[in-house]
XYZ file of N, CA and C in Angstrom:
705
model
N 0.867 -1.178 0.000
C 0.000 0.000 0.000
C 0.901 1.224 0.000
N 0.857 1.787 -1.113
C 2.265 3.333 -1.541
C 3.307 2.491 -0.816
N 4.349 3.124 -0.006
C 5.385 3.056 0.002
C 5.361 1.608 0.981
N 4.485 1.188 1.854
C 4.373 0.542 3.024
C 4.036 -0.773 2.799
N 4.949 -1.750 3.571
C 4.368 -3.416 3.165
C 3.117 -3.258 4.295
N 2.237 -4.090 4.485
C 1.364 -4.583 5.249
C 0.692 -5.725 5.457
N 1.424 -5.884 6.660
C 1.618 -7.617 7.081
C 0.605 -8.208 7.290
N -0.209 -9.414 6.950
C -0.957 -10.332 7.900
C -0.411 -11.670 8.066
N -0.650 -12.047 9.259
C -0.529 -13.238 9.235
C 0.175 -13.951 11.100
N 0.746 -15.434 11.061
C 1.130 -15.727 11.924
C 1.973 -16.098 11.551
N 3.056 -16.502 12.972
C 4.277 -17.669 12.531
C 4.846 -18.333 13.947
N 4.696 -19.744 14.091
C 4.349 -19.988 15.192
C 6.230 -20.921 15.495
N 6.491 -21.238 16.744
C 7.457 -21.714 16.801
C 8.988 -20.841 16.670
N 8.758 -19.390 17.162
C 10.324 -18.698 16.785
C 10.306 -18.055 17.798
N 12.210 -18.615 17.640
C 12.949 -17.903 19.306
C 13.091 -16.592 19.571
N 13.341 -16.469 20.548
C 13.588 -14.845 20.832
C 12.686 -13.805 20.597
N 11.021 -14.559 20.699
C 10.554 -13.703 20.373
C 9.636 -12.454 21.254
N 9.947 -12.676 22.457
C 9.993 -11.856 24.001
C 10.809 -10.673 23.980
N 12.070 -11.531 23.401
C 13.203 -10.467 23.667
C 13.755 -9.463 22.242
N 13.208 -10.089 21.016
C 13.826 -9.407 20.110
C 12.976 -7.749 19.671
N 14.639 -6.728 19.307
C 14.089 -5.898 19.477
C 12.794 -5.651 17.639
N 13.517 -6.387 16.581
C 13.426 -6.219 15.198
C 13.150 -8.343 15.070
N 12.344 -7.815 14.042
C 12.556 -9.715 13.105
C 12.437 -9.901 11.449
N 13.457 -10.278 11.595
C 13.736 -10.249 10.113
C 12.664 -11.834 9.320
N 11.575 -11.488 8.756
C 10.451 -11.904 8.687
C 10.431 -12.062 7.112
N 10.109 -13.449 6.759
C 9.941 -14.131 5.408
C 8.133 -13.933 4.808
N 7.984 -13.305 3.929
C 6.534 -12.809 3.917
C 6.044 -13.593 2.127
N 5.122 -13.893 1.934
C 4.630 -13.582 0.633
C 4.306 -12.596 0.644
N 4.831 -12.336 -0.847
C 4.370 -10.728 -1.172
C 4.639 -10.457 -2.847
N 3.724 -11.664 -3.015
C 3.375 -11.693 -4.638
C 2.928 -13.679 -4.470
N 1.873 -13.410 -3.999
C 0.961 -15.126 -3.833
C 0.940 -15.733 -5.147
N 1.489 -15.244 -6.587
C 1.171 -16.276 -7.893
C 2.498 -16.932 -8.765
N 3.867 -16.365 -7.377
C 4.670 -15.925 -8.587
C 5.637 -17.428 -7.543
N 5.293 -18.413 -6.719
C 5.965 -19.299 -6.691
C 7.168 -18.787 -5.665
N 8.310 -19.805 -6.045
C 9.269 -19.463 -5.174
C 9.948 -18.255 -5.001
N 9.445 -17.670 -6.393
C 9.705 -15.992 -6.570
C 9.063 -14.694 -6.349
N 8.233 -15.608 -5.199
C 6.690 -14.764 -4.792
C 7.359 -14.154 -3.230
N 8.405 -14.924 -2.709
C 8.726 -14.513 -1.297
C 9.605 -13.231 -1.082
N 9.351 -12.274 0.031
C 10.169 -11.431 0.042
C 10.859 -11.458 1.833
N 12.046 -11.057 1.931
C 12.341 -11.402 3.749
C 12.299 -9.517 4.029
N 11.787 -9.613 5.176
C 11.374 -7.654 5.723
C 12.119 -7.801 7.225
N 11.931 -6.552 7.400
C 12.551 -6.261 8.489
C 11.427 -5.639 9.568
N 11.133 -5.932 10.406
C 9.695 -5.698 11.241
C 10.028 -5.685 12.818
N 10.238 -4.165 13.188
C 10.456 -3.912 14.465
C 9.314 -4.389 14.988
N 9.202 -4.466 16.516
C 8.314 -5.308 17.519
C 8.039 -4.579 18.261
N 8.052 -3.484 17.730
C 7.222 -2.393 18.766
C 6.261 -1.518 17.404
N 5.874 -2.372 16.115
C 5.310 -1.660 15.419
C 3.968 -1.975 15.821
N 2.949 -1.263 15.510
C 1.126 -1.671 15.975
C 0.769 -2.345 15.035
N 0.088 -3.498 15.994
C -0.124 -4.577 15.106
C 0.614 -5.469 15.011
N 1.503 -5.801 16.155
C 2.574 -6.763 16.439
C 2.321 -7.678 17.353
N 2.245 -8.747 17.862
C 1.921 -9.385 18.869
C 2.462 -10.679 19.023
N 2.732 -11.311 20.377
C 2.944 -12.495 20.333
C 2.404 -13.075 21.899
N 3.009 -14.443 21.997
C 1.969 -15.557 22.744
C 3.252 -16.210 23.393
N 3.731 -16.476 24.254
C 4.834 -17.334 24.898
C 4.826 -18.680 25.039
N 5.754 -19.929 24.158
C 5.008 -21.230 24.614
C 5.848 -21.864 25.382
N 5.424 -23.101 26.481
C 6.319 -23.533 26.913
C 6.741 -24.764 26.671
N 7.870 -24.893 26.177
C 9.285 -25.970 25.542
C 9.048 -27.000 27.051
N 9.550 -28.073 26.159
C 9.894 -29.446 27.300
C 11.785 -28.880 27.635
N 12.476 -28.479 26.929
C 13.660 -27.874 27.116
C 14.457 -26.658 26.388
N 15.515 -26.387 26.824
C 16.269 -25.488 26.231
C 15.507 -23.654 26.429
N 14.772 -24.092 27.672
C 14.028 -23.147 28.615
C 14.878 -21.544 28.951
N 16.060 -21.371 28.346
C 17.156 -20.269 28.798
C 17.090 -19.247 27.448
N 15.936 -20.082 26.531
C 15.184 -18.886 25.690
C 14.124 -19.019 25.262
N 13.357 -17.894 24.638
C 12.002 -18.194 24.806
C 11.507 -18.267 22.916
N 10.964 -18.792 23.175
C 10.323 -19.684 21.589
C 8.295 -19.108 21.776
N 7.893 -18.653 20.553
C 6.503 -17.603 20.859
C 5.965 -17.906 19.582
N 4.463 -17.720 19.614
C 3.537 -17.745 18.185
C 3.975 -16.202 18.231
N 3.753 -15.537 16.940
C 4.005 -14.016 16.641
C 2.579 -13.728 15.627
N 2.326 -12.444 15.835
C 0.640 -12.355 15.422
C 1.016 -11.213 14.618
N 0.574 -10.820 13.513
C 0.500 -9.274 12.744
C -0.612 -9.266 11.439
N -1.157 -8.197 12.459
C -2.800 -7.355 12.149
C -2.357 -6.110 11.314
N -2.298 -5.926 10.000
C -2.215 -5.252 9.845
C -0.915 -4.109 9.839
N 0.097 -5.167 10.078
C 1.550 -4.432 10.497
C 1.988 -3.795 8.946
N 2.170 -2.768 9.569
C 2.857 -1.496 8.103
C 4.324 -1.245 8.241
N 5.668 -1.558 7.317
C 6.746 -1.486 7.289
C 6.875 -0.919 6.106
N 7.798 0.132 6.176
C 8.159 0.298 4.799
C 8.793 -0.444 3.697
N 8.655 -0.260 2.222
C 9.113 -1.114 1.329
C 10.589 -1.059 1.862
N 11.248 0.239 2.088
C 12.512 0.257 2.436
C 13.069 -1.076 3.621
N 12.256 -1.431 3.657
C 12.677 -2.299 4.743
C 13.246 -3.695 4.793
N 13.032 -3.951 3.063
C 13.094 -4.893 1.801
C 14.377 -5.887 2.437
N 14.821 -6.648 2.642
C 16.587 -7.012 2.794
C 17.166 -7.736 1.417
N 17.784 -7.269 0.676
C 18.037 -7.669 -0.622
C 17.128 -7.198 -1.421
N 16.657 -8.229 -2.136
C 15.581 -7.983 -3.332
C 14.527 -8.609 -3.385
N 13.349 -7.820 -3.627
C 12.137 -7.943 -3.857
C 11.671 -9.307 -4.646
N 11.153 -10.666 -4.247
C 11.286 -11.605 -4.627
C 12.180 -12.683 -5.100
N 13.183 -12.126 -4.265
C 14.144 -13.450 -3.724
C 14.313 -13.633 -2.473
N 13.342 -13.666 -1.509
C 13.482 -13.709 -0.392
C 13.595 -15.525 0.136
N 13.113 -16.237 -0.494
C 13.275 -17.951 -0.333
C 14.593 -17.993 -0.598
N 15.193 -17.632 -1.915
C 16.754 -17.906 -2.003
C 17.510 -17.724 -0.860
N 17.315 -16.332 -0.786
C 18.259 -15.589 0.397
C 17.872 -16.531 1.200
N 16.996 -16.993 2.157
C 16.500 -17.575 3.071
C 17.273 -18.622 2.917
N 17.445 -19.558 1.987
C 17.767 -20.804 1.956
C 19.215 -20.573 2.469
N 20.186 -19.512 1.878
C 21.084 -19.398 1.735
C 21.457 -20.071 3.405
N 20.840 -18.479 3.917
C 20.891 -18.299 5.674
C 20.838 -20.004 6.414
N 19.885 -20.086 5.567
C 20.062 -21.504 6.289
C 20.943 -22.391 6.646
N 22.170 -22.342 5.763
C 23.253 -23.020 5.955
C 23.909 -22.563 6.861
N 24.063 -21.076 7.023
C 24.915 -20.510 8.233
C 24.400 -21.283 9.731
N 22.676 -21.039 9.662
C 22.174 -21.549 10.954
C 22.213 -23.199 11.331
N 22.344 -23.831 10.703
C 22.850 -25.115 10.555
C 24.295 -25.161 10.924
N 24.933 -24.537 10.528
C 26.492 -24.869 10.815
C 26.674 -24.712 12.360
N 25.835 -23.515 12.971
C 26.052 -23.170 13.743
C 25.603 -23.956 15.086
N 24.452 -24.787 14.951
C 23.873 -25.603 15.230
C 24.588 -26.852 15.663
N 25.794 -26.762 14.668
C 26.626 -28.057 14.553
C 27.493 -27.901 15.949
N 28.076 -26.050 15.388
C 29.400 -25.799 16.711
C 28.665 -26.061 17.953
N 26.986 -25.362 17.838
C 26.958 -25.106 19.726
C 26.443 -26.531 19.920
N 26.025 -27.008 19.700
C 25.569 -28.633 19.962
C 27.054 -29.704 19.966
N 27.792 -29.257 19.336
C 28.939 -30.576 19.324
C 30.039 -29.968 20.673
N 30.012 -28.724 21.014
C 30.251 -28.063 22.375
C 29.747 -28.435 23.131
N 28.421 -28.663 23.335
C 27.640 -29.159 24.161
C 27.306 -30.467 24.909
N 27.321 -30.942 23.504
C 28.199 -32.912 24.149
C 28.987 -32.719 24.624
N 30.194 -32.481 24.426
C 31.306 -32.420 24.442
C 31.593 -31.895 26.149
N 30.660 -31.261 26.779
C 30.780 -30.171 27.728
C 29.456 -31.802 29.138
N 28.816 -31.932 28.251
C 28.103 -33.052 29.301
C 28.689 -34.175 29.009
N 29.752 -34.573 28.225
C 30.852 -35.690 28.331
C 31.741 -35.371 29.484
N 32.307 -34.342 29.726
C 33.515 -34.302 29.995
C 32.721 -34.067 31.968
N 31.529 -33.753 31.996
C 30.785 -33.163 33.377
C 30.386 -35.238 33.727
N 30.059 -35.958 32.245
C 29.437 -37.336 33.399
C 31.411 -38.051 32.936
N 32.195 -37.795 32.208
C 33.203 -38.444 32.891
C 33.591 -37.942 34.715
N 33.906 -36.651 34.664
C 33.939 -36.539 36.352
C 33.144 -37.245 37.122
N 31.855 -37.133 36.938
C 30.668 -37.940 37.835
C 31.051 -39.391 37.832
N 31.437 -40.091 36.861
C 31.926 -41.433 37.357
C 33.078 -41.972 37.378
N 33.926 -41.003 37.839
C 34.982 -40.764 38.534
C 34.977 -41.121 39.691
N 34.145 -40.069 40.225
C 33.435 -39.319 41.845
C 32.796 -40.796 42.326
N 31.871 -41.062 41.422
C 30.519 -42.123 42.063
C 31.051 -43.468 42.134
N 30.932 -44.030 43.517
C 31.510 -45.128 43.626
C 30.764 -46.039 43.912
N 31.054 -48.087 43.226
C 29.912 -48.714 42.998
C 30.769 -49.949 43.105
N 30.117 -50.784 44.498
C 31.199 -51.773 44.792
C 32.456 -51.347 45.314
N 32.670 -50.227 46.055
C 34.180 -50.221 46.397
C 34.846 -49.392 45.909
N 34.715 -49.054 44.116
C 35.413 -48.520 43.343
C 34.755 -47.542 42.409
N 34.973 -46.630 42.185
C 34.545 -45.723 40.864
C 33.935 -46.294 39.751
N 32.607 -45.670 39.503
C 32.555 -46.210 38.398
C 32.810 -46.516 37.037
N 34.117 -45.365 36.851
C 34.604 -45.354 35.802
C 35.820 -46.168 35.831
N 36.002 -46.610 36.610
C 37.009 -48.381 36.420
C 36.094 -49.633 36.311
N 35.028 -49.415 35.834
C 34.152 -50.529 35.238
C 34.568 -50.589 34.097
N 34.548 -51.711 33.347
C 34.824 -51.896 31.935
C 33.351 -51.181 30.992
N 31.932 -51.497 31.642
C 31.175 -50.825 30.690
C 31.679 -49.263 30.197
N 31.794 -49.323 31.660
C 31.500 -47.673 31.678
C 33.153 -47.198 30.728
N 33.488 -47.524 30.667
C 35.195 -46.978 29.820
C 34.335 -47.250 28.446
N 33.952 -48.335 28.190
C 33.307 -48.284 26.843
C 32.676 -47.790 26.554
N 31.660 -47.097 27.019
C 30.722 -46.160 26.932
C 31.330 -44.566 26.831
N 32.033 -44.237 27.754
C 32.823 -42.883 27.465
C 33.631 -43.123 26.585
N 34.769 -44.297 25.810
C 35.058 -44.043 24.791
C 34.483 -44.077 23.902
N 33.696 -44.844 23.515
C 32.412 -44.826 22.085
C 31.973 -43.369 21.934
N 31.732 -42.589 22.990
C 30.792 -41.449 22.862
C 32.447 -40.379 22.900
N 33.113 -40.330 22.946
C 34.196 -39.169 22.695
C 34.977 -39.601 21.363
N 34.650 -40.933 20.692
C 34.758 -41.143 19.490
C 33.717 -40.533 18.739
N 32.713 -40.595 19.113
C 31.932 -39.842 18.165
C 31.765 -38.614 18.156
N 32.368 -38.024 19.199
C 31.947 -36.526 19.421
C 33.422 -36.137 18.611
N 34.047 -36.829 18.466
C 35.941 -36.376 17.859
C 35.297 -36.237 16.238
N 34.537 -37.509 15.745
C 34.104 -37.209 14.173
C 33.188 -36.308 13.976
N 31.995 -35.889 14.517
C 31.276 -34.589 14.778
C 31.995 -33.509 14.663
N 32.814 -33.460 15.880
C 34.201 -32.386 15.495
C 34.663 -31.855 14.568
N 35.138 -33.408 13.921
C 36.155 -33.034 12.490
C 35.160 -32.544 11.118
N 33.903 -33.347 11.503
C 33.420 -33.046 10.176
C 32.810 -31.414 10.109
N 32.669 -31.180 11.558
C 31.843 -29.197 11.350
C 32.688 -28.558 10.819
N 34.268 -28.984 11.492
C 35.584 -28.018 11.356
C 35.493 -28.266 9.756
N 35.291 -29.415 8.646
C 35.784 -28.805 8.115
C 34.562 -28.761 6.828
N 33.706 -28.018 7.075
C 32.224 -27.502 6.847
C 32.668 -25.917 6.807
N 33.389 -25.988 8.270
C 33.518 -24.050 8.177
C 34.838 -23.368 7.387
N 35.685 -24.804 7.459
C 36.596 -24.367 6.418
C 36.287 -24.085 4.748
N 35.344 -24.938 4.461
C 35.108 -24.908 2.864
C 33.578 -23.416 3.007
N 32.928 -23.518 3.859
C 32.632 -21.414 4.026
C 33.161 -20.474 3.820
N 34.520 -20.828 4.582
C 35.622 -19.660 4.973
C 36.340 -19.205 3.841
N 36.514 -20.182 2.750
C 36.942 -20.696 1.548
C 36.275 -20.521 0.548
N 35.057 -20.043 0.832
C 33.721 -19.714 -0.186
C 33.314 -20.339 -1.019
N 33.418 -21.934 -0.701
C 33.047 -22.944 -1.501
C 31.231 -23.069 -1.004
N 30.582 -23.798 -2.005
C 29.266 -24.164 -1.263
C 29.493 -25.617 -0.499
N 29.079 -25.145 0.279
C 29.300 -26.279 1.551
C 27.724 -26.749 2.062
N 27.013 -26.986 0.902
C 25.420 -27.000 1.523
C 25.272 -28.911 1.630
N 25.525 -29.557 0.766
C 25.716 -30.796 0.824
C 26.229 -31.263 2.276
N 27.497 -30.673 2.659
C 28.343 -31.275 4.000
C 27.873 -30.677 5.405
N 27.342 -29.426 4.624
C 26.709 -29.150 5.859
C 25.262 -29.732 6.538
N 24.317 -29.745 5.455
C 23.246 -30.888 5.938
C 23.285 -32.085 6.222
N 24.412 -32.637 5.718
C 24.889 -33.936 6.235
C 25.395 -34.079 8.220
N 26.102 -33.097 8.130
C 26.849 -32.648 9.607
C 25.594 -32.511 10.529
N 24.799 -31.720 10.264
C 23.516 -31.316 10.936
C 22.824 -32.735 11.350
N 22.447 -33.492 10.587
C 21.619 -34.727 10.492
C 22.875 -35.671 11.343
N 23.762 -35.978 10.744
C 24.691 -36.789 12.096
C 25.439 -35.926 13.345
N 25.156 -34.906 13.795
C 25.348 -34.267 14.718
C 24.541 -34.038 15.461
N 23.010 -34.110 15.233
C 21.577 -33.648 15.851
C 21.654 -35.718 16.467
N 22.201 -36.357 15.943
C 21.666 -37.633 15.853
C 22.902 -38.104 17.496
N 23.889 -37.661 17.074
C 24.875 -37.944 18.051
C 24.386 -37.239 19.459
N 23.926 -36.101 19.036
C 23.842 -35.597 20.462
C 22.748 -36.167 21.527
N 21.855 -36.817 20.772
C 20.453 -37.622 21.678
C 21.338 -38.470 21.924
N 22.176 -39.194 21.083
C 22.782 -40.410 21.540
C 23.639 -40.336 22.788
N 24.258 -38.948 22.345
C 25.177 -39.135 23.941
C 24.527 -38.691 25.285
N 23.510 -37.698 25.364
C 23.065 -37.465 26.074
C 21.687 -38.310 27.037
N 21.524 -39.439 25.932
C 20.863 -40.874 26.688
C 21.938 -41.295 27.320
N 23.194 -41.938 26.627
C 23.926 -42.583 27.430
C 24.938 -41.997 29.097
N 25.025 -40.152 28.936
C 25.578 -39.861 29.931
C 24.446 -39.761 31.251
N 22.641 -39.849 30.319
C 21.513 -40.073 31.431
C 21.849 -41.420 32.232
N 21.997 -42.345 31.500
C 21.969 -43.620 32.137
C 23.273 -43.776 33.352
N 24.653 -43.368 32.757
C 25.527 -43.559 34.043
C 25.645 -42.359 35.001
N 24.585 -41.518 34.507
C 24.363 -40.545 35.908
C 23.476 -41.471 36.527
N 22.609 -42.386 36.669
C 21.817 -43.025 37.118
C 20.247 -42.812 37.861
N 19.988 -42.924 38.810
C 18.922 -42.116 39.168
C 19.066 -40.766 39.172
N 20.568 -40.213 39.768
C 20.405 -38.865 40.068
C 19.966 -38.034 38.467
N 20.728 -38.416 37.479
C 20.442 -38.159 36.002
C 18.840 -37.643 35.736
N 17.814 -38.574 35.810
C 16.343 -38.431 36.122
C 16.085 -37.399 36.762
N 16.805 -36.404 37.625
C 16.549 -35.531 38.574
C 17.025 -34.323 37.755
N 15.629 -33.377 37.816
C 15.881 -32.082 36.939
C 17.348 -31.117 37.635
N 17.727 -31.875 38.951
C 19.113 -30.762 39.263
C 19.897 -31.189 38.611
N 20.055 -32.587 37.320
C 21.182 -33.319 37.114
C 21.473 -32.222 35.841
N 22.755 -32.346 35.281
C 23.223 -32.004 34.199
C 22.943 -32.561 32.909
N 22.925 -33.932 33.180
C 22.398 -35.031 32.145
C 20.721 -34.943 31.743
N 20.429 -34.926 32.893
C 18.591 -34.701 32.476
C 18.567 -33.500 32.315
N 19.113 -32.106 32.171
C 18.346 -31.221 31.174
C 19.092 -31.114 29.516
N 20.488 -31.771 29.812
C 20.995 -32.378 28.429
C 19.871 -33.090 27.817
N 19.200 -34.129 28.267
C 18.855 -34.913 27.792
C 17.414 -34.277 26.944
N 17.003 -33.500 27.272
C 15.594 -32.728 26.600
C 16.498 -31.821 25.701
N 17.300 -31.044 26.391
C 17.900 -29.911 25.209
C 18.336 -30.556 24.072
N 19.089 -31.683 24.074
C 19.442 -32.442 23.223
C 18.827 -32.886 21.555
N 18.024 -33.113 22.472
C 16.145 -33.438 21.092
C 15.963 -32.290 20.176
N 16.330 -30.690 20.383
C 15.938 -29.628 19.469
C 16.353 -29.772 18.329
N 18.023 -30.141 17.806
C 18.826 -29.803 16.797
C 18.308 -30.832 15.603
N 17.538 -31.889 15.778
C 16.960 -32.309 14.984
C 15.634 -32.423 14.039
N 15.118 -30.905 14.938
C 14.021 -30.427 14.804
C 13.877 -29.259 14.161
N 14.913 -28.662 15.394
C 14.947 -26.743 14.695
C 15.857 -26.976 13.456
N 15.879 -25.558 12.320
C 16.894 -25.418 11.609
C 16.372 -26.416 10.145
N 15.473 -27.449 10.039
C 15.115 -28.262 9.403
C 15.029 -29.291 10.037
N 13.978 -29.877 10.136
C 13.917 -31.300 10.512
C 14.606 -32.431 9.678
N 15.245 -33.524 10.568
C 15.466 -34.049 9.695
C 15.274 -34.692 8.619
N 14.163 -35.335 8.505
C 13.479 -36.108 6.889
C 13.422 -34.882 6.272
N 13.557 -33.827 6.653
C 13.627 -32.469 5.497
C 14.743 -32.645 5.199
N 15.828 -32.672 5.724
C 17.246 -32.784 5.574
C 17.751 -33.933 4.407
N 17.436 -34.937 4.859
C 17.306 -36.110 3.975
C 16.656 -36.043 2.692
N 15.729 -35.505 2.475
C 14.503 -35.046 1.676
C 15.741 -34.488 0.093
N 16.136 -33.497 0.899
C 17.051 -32.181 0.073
C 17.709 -32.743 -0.446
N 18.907 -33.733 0.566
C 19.765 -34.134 0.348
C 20.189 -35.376 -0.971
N 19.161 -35.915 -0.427
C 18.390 -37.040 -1.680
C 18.077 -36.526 -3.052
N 17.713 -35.150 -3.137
C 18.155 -34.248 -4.393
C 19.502 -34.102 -4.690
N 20.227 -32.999 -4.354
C 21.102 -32.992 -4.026
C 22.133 -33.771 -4.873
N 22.183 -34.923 -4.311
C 23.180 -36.557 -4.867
C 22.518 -36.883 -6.186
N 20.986 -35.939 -6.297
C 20.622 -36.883 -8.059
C 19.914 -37.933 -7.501
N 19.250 -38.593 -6.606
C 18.041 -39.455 -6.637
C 16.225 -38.992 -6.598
């Protein structure tokens, strides 16, 4: 309308949306024209006609995730980011960044409740002795710091072929999908040799163990991942 976009609509499931001051917001804004119909805007959160709803997550509770409502929200065209019907491209692009990133803070994150339930069964003693002079338990922390070492290697070198300005969209959805996959894995197994205490929301392991579940969700789910990817290779 003249110079001004004007928003309707919802979008349910996005973080930060309590706290953010602006949202950079994926809109149709040409409904006939396909993937070339999308435009991404820029939409402060203090414009009228802005609204949102707070939901509450089974984890990863240290931010807040909201339905977002807009009645009528007026932004200027200026507010455009790039160009006027390439906003899916651009979008897609982004996507890879947020994926990668996904990879670092999640493979940190194992990595950080590995190294918290090796101490713990250190500490916890069972029969006499620590439980980490059990033979399971050595097998279990090495299996899982083997996998967190290939997680490792493969993000590192995801951000190298970025850094390098290669397209890295193939290795990076790959990384995402076995990195989202590793991290439930390790964070069941550091639940189990925390033991009961693990089950207990003061444990480290049991709020690992819910936070854990997001990265395979947010960012693309995975059978989306697979989906792409399965393009991608030509099947």
């Amino acid at each position: 309308d003249g110079d001004d976009w004007v928003i309707n609509g919802r979008k349910i499931y996005i973080t930060n949306s309590a706290t953010a001051d602006f949202i950079c917001l994926l809109a149709v804004t040409d409904p006939g024209a396909g993937y070339g119909g999308f435009s991404q805007i820029v939409v402060p959160t203090d414009s009228p006609g802005f609204s949102y709803r707070l939901l509450d997550k089974i984890g990863n509770r240290g931010s807040d995730t909201g339905l977002l409502f807009f009645e009528d929200v007026r932004v200027p065209v200026s507010n455009t980011i790039g160009e006027i019907g390439r906003g899916f491209q651009q979008q897609m692009m982004q996507f890879q960044d947020e994926r990668l990133v996904a990879c670092v803070s999640s493979t940190a994150a194992s990595r950080f409740l590995w190294e918290a339930t090796k101490r713990y069964c250190e500490e916890r003693r069972v029969f006499g002795k620590p439980l980490s002079k059990l033979q399971v338990t050595q097998f279990k922390l090495v299996e899982m710091l083997a996998r967190l070492t290939a997680d490792r290697e493969m993000t590192h070198a995801c951000i190298r072929k970025r850094i390098e300005g290669k397209d890295a969209t193939l290795e990076i959805s790959m990384a995402k999908l076995l990195v989202g996959r590793s991290a439930r894995a390790i964070a069941d197994e550091c639940i189990q040799l925390h033991g009961g205490f693990g089950y207990m929301r003061e444990s480290i392991a049991g709020r690992a163990f819910v936070d854990a579940r997001l990265i395979s969700i947010g960012g693309g789910a995975d059978e989306v991942m697979v989906h792409y990817m399965a393009k991608m290779i030509g099947l």
